[in-house]
Every structure is written in structure tokens, then in C-alpha cells.
XYZ file of C-alpha atoms in Angstrom:
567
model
C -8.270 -41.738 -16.853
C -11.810 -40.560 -17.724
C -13.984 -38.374 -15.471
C -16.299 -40.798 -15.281
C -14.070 -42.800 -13.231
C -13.236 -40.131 -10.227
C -13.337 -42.266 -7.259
C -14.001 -39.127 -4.931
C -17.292 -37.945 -3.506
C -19.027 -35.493 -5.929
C -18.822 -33.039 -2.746
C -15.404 -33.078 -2.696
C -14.914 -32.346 -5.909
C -17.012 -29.323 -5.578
C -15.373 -27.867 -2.732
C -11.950 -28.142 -4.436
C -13.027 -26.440 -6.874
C -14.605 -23.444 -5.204
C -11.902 -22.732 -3.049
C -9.363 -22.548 -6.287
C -11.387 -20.233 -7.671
C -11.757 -17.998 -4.863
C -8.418 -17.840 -3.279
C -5.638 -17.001 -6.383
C -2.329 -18.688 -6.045
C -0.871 -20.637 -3.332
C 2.164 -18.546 -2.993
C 3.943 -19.464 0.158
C 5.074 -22.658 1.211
C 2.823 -24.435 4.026
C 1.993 -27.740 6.102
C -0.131 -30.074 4.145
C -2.798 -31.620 6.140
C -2.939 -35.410 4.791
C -4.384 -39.059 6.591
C -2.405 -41.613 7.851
C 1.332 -41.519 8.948
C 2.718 -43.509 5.600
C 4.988 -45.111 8.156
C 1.660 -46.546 9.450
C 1.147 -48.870 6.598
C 2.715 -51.776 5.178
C 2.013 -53.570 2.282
C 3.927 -56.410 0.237
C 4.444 -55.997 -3.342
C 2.254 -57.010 -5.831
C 4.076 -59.531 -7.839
C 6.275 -62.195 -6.705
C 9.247 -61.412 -8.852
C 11.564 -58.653 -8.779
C 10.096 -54.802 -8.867
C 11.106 -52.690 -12.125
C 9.106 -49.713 -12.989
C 8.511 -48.693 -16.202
C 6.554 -45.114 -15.145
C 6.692 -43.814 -11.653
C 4.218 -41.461 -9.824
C 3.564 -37.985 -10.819
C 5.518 -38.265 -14.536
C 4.207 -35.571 -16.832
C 1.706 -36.883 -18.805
C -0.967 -34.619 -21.254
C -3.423 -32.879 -19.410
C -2.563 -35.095 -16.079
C 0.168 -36.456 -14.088
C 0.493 -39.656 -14.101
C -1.135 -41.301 -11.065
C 0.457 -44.645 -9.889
C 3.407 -46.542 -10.639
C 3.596 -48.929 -13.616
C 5.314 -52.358 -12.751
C 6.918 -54.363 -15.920
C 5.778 -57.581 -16.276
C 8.626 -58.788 -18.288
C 6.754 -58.157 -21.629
C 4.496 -61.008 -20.625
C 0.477 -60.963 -19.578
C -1.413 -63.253 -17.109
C 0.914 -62.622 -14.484
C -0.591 -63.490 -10.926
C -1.454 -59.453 -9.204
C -1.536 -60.362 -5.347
C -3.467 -57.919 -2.470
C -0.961 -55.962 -0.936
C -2.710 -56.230 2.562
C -6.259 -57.355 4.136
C -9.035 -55.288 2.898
C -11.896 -56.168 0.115
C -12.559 -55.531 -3.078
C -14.768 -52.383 -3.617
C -15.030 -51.611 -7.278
C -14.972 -53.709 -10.575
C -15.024 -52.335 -14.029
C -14.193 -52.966 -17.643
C -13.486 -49.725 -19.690
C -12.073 -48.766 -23.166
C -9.724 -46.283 -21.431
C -7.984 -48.618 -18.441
C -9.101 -52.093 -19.787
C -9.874 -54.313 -16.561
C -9.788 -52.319 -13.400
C -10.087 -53.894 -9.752
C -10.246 -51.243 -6.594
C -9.144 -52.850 -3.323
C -10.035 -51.092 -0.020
C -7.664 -51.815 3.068
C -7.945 -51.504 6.255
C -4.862 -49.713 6.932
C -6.322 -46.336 5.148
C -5.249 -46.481 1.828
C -7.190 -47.807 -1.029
C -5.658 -49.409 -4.876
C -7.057 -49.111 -8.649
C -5.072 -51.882 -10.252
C -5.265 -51.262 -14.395
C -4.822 -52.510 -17.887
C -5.643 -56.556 -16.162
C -5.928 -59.197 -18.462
C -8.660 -60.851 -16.572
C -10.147 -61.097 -13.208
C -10.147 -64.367 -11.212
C -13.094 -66.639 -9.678
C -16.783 -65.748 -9.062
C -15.610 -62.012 -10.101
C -14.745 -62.948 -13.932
C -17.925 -65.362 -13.940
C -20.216 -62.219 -12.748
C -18.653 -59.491 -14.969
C -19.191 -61.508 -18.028
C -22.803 -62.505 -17.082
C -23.273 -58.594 -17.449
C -21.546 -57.626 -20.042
C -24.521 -60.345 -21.750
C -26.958 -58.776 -19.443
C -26.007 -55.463 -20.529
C -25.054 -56.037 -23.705
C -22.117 -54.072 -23.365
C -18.006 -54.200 -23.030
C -17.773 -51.340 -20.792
C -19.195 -52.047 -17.310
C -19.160 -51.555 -13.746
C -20.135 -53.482 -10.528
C -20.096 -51.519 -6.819
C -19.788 -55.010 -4.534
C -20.846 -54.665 -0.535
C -17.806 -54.291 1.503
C -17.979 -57.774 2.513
C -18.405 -59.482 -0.824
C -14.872 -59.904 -1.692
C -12.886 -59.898 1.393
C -9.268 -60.260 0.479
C -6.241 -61.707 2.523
C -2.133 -60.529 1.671
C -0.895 -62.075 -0.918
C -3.923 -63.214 -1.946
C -4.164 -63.779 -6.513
C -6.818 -61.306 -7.136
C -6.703 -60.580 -10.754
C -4.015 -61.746 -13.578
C -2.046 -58.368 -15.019
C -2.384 -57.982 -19.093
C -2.324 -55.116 -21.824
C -5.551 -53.904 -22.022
C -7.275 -50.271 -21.989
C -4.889 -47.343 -23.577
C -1.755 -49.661 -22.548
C 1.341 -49.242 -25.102
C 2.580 -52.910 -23.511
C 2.232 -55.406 -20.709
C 2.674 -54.343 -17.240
C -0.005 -53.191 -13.960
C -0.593 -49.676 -13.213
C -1.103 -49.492 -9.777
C -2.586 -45.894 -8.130
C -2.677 -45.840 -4.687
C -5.424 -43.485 -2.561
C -5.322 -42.166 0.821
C -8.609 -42.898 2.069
C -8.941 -40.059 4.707
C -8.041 -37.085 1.851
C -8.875 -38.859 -1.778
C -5.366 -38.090 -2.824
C -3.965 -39.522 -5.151
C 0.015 -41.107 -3.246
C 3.342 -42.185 -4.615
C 3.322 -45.948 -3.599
C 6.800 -46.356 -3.794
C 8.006 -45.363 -0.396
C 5.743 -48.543 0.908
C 7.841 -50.479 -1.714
C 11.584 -48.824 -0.929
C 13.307 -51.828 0.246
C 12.555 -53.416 -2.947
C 13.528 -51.082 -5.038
C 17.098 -51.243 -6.568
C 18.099 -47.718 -7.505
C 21.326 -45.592 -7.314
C 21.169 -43.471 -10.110
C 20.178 -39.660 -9.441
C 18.105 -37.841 -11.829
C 19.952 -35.945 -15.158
C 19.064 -33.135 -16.277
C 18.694 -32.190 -19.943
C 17.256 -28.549 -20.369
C 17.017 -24.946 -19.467
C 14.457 -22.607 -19.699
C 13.554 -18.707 -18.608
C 10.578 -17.051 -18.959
C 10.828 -13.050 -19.051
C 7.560 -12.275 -17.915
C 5.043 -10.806 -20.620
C 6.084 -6.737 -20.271
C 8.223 -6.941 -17.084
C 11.389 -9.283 -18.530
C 14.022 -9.522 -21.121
C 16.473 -12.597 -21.810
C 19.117 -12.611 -23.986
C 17.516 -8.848 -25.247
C 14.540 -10.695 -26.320
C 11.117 -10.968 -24.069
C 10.074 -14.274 -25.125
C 11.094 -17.861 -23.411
C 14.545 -19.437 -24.341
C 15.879 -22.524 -23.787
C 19.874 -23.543 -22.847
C 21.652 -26.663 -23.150
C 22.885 -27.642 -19.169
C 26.479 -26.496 -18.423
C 25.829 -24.265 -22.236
C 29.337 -21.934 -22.456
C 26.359 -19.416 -24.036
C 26.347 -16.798 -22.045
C 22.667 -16.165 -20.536
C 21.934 -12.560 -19.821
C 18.385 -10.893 -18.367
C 16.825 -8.628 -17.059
C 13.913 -7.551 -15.193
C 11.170 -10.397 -13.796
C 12.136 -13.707 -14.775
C 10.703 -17.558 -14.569
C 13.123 -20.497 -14.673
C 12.251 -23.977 -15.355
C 14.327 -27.164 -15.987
C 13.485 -30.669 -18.089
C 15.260 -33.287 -16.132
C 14.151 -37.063 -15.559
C 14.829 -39.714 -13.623
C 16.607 -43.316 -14.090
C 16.928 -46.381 -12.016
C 19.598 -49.230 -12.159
C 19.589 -51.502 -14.401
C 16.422 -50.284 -17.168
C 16.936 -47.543 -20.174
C 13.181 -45.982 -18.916
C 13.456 -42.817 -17.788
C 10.850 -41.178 -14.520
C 9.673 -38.094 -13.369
C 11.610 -36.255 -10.747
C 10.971 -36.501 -7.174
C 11.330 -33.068 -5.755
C 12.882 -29.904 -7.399
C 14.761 -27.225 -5.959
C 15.888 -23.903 -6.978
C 18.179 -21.770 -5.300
C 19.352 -18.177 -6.284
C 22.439 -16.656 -5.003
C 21.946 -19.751 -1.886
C 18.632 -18.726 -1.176
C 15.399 -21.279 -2.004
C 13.252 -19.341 -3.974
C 11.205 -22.653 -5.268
C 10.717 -25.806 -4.841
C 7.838 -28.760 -6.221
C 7.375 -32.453 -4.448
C 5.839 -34.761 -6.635
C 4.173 -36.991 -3.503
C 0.473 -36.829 -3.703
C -2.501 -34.474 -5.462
C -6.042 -34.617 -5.917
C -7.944 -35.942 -9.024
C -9.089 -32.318 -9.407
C -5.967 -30.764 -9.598
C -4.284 -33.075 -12.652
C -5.300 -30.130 -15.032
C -2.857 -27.378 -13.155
C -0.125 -29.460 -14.629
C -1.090 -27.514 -18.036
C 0.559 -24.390 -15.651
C 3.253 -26.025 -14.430
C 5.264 -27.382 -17.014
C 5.878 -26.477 -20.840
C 6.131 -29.494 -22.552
C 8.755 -31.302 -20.345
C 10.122 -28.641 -19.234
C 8.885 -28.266 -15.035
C 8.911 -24.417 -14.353
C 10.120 -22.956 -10.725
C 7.666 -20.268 -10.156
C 3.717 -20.484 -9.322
C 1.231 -19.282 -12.182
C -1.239 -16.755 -10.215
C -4.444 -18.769 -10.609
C -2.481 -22.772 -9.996
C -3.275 -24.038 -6.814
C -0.930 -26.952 -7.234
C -0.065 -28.264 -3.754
C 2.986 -29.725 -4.347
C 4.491 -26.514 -5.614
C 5.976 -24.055 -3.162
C 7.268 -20.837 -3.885
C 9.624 -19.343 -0.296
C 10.739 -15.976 -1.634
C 7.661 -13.299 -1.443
C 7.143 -13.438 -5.461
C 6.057 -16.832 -6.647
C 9.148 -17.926 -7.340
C 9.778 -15.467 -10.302
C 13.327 -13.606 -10.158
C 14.222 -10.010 -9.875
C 16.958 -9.383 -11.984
C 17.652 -5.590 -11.184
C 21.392 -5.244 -11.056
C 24.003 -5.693 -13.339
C 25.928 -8.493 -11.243
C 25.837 -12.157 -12.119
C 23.134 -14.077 -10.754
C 23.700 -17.427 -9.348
C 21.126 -20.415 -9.926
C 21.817 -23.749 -8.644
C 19.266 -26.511 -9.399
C 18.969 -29.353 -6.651
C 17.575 -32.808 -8.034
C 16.398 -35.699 -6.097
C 14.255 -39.059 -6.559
C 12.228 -40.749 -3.749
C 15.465 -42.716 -2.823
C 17.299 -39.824 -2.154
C 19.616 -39.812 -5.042
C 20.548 -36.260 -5.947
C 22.471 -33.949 -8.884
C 22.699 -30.766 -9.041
C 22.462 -28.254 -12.211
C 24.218 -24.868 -11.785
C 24.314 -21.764 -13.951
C 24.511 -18.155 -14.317
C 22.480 -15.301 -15.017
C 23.733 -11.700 -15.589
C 22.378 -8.924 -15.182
C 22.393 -6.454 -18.228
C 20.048 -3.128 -18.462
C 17.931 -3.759 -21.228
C 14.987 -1.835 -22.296
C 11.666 -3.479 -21.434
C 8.916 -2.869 -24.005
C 5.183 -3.230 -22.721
C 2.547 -5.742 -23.964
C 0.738 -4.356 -26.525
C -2.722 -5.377 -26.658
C -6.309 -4.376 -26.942
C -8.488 -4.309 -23.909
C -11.353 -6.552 -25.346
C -8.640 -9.054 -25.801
C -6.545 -9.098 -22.438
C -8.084 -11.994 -20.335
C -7.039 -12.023 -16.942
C -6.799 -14.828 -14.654
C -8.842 -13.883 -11.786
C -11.894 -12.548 -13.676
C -14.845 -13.733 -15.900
C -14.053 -12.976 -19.271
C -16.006 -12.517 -22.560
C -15.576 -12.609 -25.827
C -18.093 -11.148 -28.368
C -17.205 -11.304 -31.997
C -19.437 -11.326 -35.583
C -20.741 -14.930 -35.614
C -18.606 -15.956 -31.758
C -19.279 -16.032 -28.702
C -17.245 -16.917 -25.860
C -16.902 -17.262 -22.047
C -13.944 -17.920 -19.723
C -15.884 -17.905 -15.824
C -13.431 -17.078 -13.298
C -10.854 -19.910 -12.235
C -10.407 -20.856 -15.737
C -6.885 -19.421 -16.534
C -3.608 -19.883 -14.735
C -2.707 -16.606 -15.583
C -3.356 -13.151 -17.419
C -3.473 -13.848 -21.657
C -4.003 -10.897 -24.207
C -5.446 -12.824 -26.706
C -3.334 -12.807 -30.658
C -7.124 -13.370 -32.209
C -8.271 -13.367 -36.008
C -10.494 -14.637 -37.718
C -10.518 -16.136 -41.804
C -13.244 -17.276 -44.287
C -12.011 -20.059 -46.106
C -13.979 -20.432 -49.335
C -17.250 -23.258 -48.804
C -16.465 -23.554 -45.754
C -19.756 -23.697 -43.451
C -18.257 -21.405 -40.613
C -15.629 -19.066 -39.955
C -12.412 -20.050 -38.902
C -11.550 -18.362 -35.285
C -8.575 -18.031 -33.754
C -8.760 -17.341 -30.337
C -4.856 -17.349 -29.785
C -1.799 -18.382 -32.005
C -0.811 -21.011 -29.552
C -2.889 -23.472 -27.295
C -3.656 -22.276 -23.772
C -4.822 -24.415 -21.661
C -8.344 -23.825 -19.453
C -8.380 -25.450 -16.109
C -12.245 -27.034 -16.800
C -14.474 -26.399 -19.865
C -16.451 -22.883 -20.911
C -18.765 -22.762 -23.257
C -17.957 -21.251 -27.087
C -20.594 -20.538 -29.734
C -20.083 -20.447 -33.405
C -22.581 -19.425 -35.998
C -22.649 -20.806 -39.229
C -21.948 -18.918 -42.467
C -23.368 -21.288 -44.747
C -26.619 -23.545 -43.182
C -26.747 -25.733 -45.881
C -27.613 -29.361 -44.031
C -31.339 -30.745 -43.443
C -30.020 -32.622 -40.529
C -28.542 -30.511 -38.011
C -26.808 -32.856 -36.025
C -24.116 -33.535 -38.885
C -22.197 -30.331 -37.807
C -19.694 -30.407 -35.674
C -17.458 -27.856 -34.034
C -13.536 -28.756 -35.187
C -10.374 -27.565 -33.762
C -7.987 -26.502 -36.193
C -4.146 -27.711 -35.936
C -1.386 -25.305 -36.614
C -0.862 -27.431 -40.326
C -4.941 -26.978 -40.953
C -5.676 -30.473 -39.801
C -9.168 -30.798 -37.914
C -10.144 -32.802 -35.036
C -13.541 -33.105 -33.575
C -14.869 -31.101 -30.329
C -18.499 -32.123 -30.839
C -21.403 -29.705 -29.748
C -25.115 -29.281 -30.772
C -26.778 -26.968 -33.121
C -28.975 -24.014 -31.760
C -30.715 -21.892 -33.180
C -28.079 -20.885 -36.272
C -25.285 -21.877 -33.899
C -23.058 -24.326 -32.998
C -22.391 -24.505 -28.949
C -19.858 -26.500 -27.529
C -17.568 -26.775 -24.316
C -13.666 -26.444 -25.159
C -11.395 -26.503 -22.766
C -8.670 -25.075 -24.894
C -7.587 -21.520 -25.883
C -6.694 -22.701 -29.441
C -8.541 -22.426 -33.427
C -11.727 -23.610 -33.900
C -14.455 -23.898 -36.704
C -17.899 -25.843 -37.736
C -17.498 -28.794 -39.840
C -19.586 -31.366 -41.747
C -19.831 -35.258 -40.828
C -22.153 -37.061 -43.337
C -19.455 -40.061 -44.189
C -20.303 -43.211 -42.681
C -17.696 -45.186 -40.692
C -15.898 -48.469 -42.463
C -15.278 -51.727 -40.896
C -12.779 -53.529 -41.998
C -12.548 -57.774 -40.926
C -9.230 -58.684 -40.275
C -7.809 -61.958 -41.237
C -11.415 -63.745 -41.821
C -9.970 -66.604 -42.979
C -8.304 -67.952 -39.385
C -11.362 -66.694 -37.023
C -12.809 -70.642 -36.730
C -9.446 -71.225 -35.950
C -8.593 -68.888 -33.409
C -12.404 -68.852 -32.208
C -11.329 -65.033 -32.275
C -13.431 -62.146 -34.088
C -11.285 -59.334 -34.900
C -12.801 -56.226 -36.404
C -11.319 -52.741 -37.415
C -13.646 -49.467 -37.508
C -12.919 -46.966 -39.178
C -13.793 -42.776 -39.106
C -12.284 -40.075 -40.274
C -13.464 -37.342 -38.603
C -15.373 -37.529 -35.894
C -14.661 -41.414 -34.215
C -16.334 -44.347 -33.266
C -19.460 -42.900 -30.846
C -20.410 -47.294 -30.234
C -20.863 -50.615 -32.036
C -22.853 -53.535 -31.247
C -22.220 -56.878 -32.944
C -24.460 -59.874 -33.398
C -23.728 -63.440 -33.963
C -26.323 -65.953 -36.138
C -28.718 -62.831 -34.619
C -28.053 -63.155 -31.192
C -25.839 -60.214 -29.070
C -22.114 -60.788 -29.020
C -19.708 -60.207 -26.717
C -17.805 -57.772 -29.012
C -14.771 -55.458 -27.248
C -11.815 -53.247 -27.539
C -9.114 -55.151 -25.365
C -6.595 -52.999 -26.547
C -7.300 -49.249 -27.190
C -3.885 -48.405 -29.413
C -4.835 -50.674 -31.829
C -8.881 -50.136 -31.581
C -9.691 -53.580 -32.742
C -12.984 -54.740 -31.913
C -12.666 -58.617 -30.774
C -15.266 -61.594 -29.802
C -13.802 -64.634 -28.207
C -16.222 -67.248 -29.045
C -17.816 -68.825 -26.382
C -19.429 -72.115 -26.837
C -22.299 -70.911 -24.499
C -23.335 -68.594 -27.114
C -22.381 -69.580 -29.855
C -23.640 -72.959 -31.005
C -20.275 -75.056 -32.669
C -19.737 -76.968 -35.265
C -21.609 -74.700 -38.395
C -21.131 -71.816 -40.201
C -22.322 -68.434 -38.914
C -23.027 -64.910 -39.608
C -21.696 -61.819 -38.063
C -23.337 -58.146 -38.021
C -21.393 -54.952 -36.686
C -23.160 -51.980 -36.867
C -20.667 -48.810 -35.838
C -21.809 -45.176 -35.399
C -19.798 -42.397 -34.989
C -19.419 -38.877 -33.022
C -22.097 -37.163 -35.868
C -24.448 -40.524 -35.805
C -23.274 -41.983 -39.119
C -23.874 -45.680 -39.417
C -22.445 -48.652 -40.475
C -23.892 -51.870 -40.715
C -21.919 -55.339 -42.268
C -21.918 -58.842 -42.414
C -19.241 -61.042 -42.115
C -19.509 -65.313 -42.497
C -17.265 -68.007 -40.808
C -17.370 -71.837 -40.282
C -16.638 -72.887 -36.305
């Protein structure tokens, strides 16, 4: 989901974000204050077939958790999405990143972003293309009055599809408490519909000796078990634990996110997460949280994660101090209330602790402004950035023609909880037109991927939002479009397009038809196509006629072709 869409009041957002930054972690377990009993509310389903899920509420996802539920559709688009209760229609948008997107207000507090439709129904899908002409754009958006498009239970108001980043047919449904902005898992509203009596498995151990306070297995880096391993696991000193588990429901191979997460030591809770509800603003502390699947069970000092709680005085990081077997027992459970449990054992063994060593101009910590001044870099990390203290393993190489240095801030990607801004000089100025550099990261095997960023004054500056490698490159090479299957588009009365760029994207496109604007867009953003359904309305039949793309990319390279057809 793009920032652009944010549904919340700018205000809001702005408050969150100044109290995370002032308070440091949310250690201690405490009463949420949220809207509407969910008891309050009903709401009947959105489809008129049986309910399978194919993603649930809250499932790890990169940089975000994933905000609704996803209901299968039986591989099939066009199926009928009904209101869930009385309310109105309140926002209406198409978009490259959820396809078509209908909001429904309803008057029992809680609002709905339906995604990836095929199409939208009635005077709606009539005024949204009129725009899109108007506009002369795919991507648009249309506020109605709250009375516009009053809707009724049950009522059809849109047809579900694959469109948008959508990796097969089905309806993503998030659902939004209107008297918070949180984001809520819908499912409890849809429980007695639900067919599930499977608990959640889990797959995956990890600890996490704490950077010059903990050692595991004599080593003070993070290691990973099998569940019920014969390995013996021994530690000592401060310690994190985490677990990768998932969930399953009758009947389908998918596999969920896990409800709520428990961790007991030697029978006291020392941690425990609730995947129920966040804010948009928080879908970045799930960089802090988990390690690639793997959900950890203690707090990060600078995440302010609500759904995490931490009951034993430490943030839910272990003191292993005594050479005596420490006993961890995982509790697992799924909004149904089918539960596992994992259970394994730590002992204790006196091991030498060794402490960080580091240079001062290269320890960041978490609850400070930090800055970073080297030969040809500058960088800074304001205060609420980092999730927790990070002594930096930097370097920096000069790789021969290159037109910048090559920095590496740190040897592995940490993640910032908003963008700072980073400025790299360039070693070689060698372009008349400025705005052909870019700034790249770098991938662990070399590979480069564009950041963007403007030229200033002998420097690139640019926002990153990632502790990671980063240099200047050069984008001069125009884009390519590439018709596919030409021969069949008077057919079909279907357009279908493929742009190519290799390094810094498709920025836009704009296609014509016998001169004239045409509805070109990109249904489907896994396969990028760009497609024009002809419409007799604007496109005169019965002829032969001539088609102009013209693509630009990220650096402002551009494309222009022309394509012929008979219709």
C-alpha cells in the first residue's frame, strides 16, 4: 500500500509520530484504548459462497504487515463483492499498486478498503472512466459526498478481480475502526463462518545474545534450532528468543500469520505479541520485530509496536546468569482459539562475554540524532529512526570509472523507521545533464537498484530509508517497448504493451490512438503490461489505426513508438 493512500488525518499521523520519538520503548504491558465494542458490530460476509482465506490479518509482509484478510475467489474474477452493512461509499480509486479500490463507510463505526476489483458497478464505473478521459490518466481518485452512494447489506457494489500488485484472483478486504484509524482483524465479525480446527505449527528457533552482553552456543551472534532439535542449546548472559511459526486452516495448503504469541520462562510470561489491530504508521516497526519470518519475543528499545508486550521488567530479553537449565515454553494460538505449544531448553554455561568493539564515530544509538561525516558522504539518522543501538561495520571502495564511491554504511541492511537524508559526492562529474545520475543501492552480489535523488551542487542527495550500500550511477538508456502479440489486437479489441528499463523503471507512459488520448493501463502490476480495451466511443471501427506510446523512466529517458492494427 502506498503512502499516498493513508486514509488517516495528516494530524494523526503527526502525533503518532512525535510521541514514538519521544517516549523510547513500550516496555510493559498495558490497556489499549480502542472505539467500538467489536461485539457491537455485525456484518455479513462479502461473498455469497463459502469463506476461505488465502492471507489473514497481520501476516508478515516486507516493510508492513499485512492489513486485511484476502478471500479466494476460487481462481475466478467478476465475482459479485456485497456491502457488509448500511453505510455509503466514501472513496473510489484506480491505482497501479491495489488495482480498483472501493472504501465503504458504515454506520456501525468501522469503515472497508475493498482491493485488487475487477471493476466497479453502475453510475460509479460510468464516472471513473469519464475521468480517467478527463484526466488522461489510469491512476485516479474520486472523494464522493457521504450521501452519493448510500449502500444497503448485501447490496453488489463492485465485482472482485486480479488487479494492482495481486499474484491471483481473490478481494483483499482491510477493515478500519473509525473512532482510532486502526487498522482491525475482520475475522472475528466473520467467526461463525469460518471452518478452522487446525492450531498453528511451528517451524523455527531463534536466540539473540545481545551485542556485548550474550553468548549462545559460545558464540555472540544469533542462531537458529530446528523445534524439538536433540542439539543441545547452551547461553549465557542477556538473551532474545524468537520463533517462525504459521498458521493453517481446514481444508487449504495456505499457510497465516499467528494470532497471539506467548513466551514463558521457567512458567513465568516474560512476552507476549497480539496480532489484532495497528496503525498505518506503525507497519514499519515490523522491520524490529521479526527477522525474516522469524517473530522475536522481546521489545527493540526504540519499537513502539502496540501489539507487543513485554511483563518481566526487561523487554522481554532473558537473564541467563546461572548454570541451571532454563525452561522456555512457547504458547501458540489463532483467532479461533486453536493452540500448540513449542517447548525447549536453555542451559546455563559460564562463558566469557567479549565487548563490542567499535569506534565512537560509528556507534549509532537509538535514542539520539546521529551523523555521519565521511570524504565525499554525508549522512543523518534524526532521532526515532532506529529500533535500537548499531555500531556501524562501514567502508568505503573506488571501483575503477565508476562516477562515485561505493559506501557501505553497514554489512547488512538495517532498517530506518522513516527516511533521512544521505549525500554522496561524485568522483567523476562527467554528464552535461545532471539529472541522469542517480543514487543506487548496492546488493550483497553487486547488483544495483535505483533510490533516485537530485544533483546539488557536486552532490547527489537522496532520502534512504535503509542502513545498507549505496553509490551514484548513470541512466542515459532509453526504455524499450515491446507490442505483444500485434497480430490478434483487432481481434481481442485488446492493446497489450510491455515497457521495458533496466535501471531505473518506468517514471509514466501515455498512449495515443489515430492521435487522440487512449485509455492505456497496468491492470495487473506482476506482469506490468500496459493494456487499452478498445472502446467504440473512442475509437472509430471498422479501419486501420495507429498507436503511439511514449514511456519515460525514473532518470527522464524517453521512448516514443508506433504500432498499426486493423479493427
Amino acid at each position: 500500500m502506498n503512502c499516498k493512500n493513508i486514509k488517516y488525518p495528516i494530524l494523526f499521523s503527526f502525533l503518532f509520530f512525535a510521541g514514538s520519538i519521544q517516549g523510547g520503548y513500550a516496555q510493559e504491558a498495558s490497556e489499549v484504548e480502542t472505539g467500538p465494542d467489536i461485539e457491537q458490530a455485525s456484518f455479513t460476509p462479502p461473498f455469497d459462497f463459502p469463506i476461505v482465506f488465502s492471507g489473514n490479518f497481520g501476516e508478515i509482509r516486507s516493510n508492513h504487515f499485512h492489513g486485511g484478510l484476502d478471500f479466494k475467489t476460487g481462481g475466478a474474477i467478476g465475482k459479485p463483492v456485497h456491502a457488509l452493512a448500511d453505510g455509503h461509499i466514501s472513496r473510489i480509486r484506480v491505482t497501479h499498486g491495489s488495482g480498483y479500490v472501493l472504501d465503504v463507510d458504515y454506520d456501525n463505526g468501522y469503515s472497508t478498503i475493498n482491493r485488487h476489483l475487477s471493476a466497479f458497478v453502475g453510475d460509479i464505473a460510468r464516472r471513473v472512466k469519464d475521468l480517467q478521459y478527463e484526466q488522461e490518466s489510469w491512476e485516479v481518485e474520486i472523494i464522493p459526498e457521504p450521501g452519493e452512494y448510500p449502500v444497503k447489506a448485501g447490496q453488489v457494489i463492485a465485482l472482485s478481480g486480479n488487479t494492482g500488485y495481486s499474484f491471483g484472483p481473490h478481494l483483499h478486504l482491510d477493515m478500519i475502526e473509525s473512532a482510532t484509524g486502526d487498522y482491525v482483524d475482520p475475522l472475528p465479525f466473520f467467526m461463525e463462518k469460518v471452518k478452522d480446527n487446525i492450531a498453528p505449527r511451528a517451524e523455527g528457533i531463534i536466540l539473540f545474545p545481545q551485542p556485548g552482553k550474550g553468548v549462545v552456543n559460545g558464540k555472540q551472534i544469533h542462531r537458529t534450532f530446528p523445534v524439538n532439535s536433540t542439539q543441545p542449546i547452551t547461553a549465557w548472559g542477556l538473551i532474545g528468543a524468537g520463533i517462525r511459526a504459521y498458521d493453517h486452516m481446514d481444508g487449504v495448503g495456505n499457510r497465516y500469520g499467528v494470532h497471539t504469541v506467548i513466551l514463558e520462562v521457567d512458567g513465568e510470561e516474560v512476552f507476549r505479541s497480539v496480532v489484532d489491530r495497528f496503525a498505518y504508521e506503525e507497519n514499519r516497526y515490523i522491520n524490529s520485530w521479526t527477522h525474516g519470518q522469524y517473530m522475536k519475543s522481546f521489545i527493540e528499545p526504540g519499537n513502539r509496536l502496540r501489539m507487543l508486550h513485554a511483563s518481566n521488567g526487561n523487554r522481554g530479553l532473558v537473564e541467563i546468569n546461572e548454570e541451571r537449565p532454563y525452561r522456555f515454553v512457547y504458547t501458540l494460538s489463532d483467532a479461533l482459539g486453536n493452540t500448540s505449544k513449542v517447548r525447549f531448553t536453555v542451559q546455563g554455561k559460564n562463558t566469557e562475554i567479549h565487548p563490542v568493539e567499535h569506534r565512537e564515530k560509528y556507534a549509532f544509538k537509538w535514542d539520539r540524532t546521529n551523523y555521519l561525516q565521511e570524504p565525499g558522504l554525508e549522512l543523518v539518522v534524526p532521532r526515532g529512526m532506529l529500533y535500537d543501538d548499531v555500531w556501524l561495520d562501514y567502508s568505503v571502495r573506488a571501483d575503477s570509472g565508476d562516477v562515485a564511491f561505493t559506501y557501505q554504511l553497514h554489512n547488512k541492511r538495517v532498517p530506518l523507521h522513516g527516511a533521512c537524508e544521505m549525500r554522496i559526492g561524485l568522483r567523476r562529474d562527467r554528464l552535461e545533464d545532471k539529472s541522469k545520475y542517480y543514487v543506487a543501492g548496492v546488493t550483497a552480489r553487486g547488483g544495483k537498484y535505483s533510490i533516485g535523488g537530485t544533483y546539488e551542487d557536486g552532490f547527489m542527495k537522496v532520502r534512504i530509508r535503509d542502513l545498507g550500500t549505496y553509490t551514484v550511477a548513470v541512466d542515459t538508456v532509453p526504455p524499450e517497448i515491446i507490442p505483444l502479440n500485434p497480430g490478434q489486437w483487432g481481434r481481442t479489441g485488446r492493446i497489450t504493451l510491455k515497457a521495458k528499463d533496466k535501471e531505473t523503471g518506468i517514471n509514466s507512459y501515455r498512449g495515443t490512438i489515430d492521435g487522440k488520448y487512449a485509455l492505456f493501463g497496468k491492470p495487473n502490476s506482476i506482469s506490468g503490461n500496459l493494456v487499452c480495451e478498445l472502446d467504440p466511443k473512442h475509437v472509430k471501427k471498422g479501419g486501420r489505426h495507429t498507436v503511439e506510446m511514449t514511456v519515460t523512466d525514473g532518470r527522464g529517458n524517453r521512448t516514443t513508438e508506433e504500432f498499426h492494427f486493423v479493427w
